Amino acid sequence: MAESMEDENREGLEYQSVQTLKGVGQVVAEKLKRLEIYNIQDVLFHLPMRYEDRTSVTALGSLRLGQQVLVEGVIDHSEVKFMGRGRRSLLCYLSDNTGAIVLRFFHFNKAQQNNLSNGVRLRCFGETRRGTNRLEMVHPEYQVIQQQDAGIEQSLTPVYPKTEGVHQTLLKKLSDQVLNTINQGRLIDWLPEQVKQKYQFPDLATALSSVHRPHKDEDVSALNECRSKAQQRLLFEELLAHQLSLLQSRLDIKQTTAEKLSIDAVGHQGFIAQLAFKLTSAQQKVIAEIFADLEKPHPMLRLVQGDVGSGKTVVAAAAARVAVDSGFQFALMAPTEILAEQHHSNFKQWFGEDRCLLLTGKDKGRKRAEKREQISTGRCGIIIGTHALFQDDIEFKKLVLLVVDEQHRFGVHQRLALREKGKKFGVVPHQLIMTATPIPRSLAMTAYADLDYSVIDQLPAGRKPVTTVVVSTSRRDEVIQRIKKACEHGEQAYWVCTLVEESEFLQCQAAEVAAEQLAAELRNVSVGLVHGRMKAEEKQSVIRRFKENEIDLLVATTVIEVGVDVPNASLMVIENAERLGLAQLHQLRGRVGRGGKQSACVLMYQSPLSGPGKQRLGILRETNDGFKVAEKDLELRGPGEVLGTRQTGLMQMRIADIVRDEKWFPEVKKTAIYITRHHPEAVKPIIRRWLGKADRFVNV
Ligand code: ADP
Ligand code: MG
């Protein structure tokens, strides 16, 4: 018996399936997988995202707007109101001896309607909103109760991230069961004593209990801002897990071999000499950093950050030349077809048509098979494409250098996946990741701790900063006049349509309507349209015509955000600019100001726009510096927008927040090194505990 306990101890909770819990059969276990809950430990580390205080009832007479509270009262009267266009709502007038409130339901059935009848005592939890005459709660959670103050909650209510078919009650029941078992000492606390003492952190079991079931006297707002000691300990450990995982992945790669390339100065000089411009010293510096990496026997893993227009492509090309001149293959992966096409046409100019190949999703059938063969036989050296490059049946002969452009579109997990793909080629290729997203340094060091980092911190000479104005749509006519004037002077313009909905279809439709309207308003201006739902050939041909100045005004959805490079375009109009993040607006603005002309960006907003909204757009008016924009964006919107990780999941941490918790970074870094040196046995368990699947991904 003692022995089997020992066994379990050694193996830990992570080896015990969630199905060993009461109430979890196969069906529920399947659903829990969607929350990445597989074992008992996962249940423990599925942490509440916020808390509600349902430990006391608030008197109706003392309610204020916007409060989230528990209230109790008796229904005086219920009625169904018709609100036009066939919509109805059920209104219940609830009162206690201090005041009254209206409960409003848009969706309700007959049974519900019958339940909510006069004289019934209800307890409701919800948020107070402004109603017609008095405060309302829309769709509150409610419960019919028999007597006043019956069975009220004793601890603060945790609210867990949930998924379809998995409700709060289930998550609570599961965590209750597991919390009971951890008190029997079955959870290993991998954080060394010294670390806990240094920061005065509670032990793991205590921290978890208090985070899952905070005492009713704890301050809810402090908890919701993660300020409790228990939360601080857990978020510290989570940041630590990320740091350890990235360090680990970096160590792995530095122990792998890569093709060592030799840089021939003559070849490089020859390449530079044929360019139509002189490299900036920032470009030269970054090229030198890359060359130094390529000469090492380990794979390069470098992030190159450079604001839009800083000239990242030619830097990649200089590295590509080394690879192909040494008889190997080079691949460049772009996030969109348009961008891939554009790179392809640049590379053709620099290296000649025969040496370059373009592979995108639109290559099908025989054409694709032919290209596949050129890649697998090594007949083609410079391969440019979208993620189509990394489908399973594409085999490279001898890929030594891989460049991923506009990395934020891909996300960290894809980056790791690519690295894994690399192993298929025998040697892991050198990797260069290029991004225009100005990543504040502190973030870069955390999110990209596994990468070396270069910055092209200079724009080519002769660029004039773009003038940005912020105007209401009520001044649309003036904007149209401005476009007319610019086009009369032989300049070109963009008109970008944005939509808040995530529907690409609606976006494209909006762009189509805008293009028609603008064509009618601007009789002598030739208007083109490009959006995500057009066929690749169509898109390409429109952009080509824009480049060749056959089109004066290009109406587009945000597909043109990356890559389109038309130096003659000097005016950028963005409709409903308030809908986009600052970083994205900055990217769009980067499409102009690429030639020597004075360029302008008009941010049109739909009035009325709130004070903070105007202030946000105002930041773009004040600065052209991508780093400053990014920092502000980060302050105002959070890191997901800056890094594009909201979609990819890296920054979706369980409890930590890389912006809010930035002050911990230096300590986390120190601790990561300390643990790697002095407690190496803790590294894997900590990573596994916090990153679970993500980590499995790194180690496949
Ligand atoms: P980004 O960094 O945004 O990817 P690109 O590589 O597309 O920028 O370069 C933007 C434009 O600037 C291109 O037309 C490119 O040919 C040009 N360019 C790049 N480097 C220089 C330079 N040193 N001097 C002048 N123009 C340059
Ligand atoms: Mg680019």
Short mmCIF file of C-alpha atoms and ligand atoms in Angstrom, two decimals, residues 312-313 339 343 405-406 434 563 591 594, ligand 2:
data_model
loop_
_atom_site.label_atom_id
_atom_site.label_comp_id
_atom_site.label_asym_id
_atom_site.label_seq_id
_atom_site.Cartn_x
_atom_site.Cartn_y
_atom_site.Cartn_z
CA LYS A 312 13.91 43.76 -45.14
CA THR A 313 13.48 41.92 -48.43
CA LEU A 339 3.13 39.21 -50.88
CA HIS A 343 8.75 38.84 -53.44
CA ASP A 405 8.28 37.01 -43.71
CA GLU A 406 5.85 38.96 -41.55
CA MET A 434 11.24 38.97 -40.59
CA GLY A 563 3.71 43.75 -48.85
CA ARG A 591 2.11 51.41 -47.95
CA ARG A 594 7.81 54.71 -50.17
MG MG B 2 8.23 43.25 -46.42
#
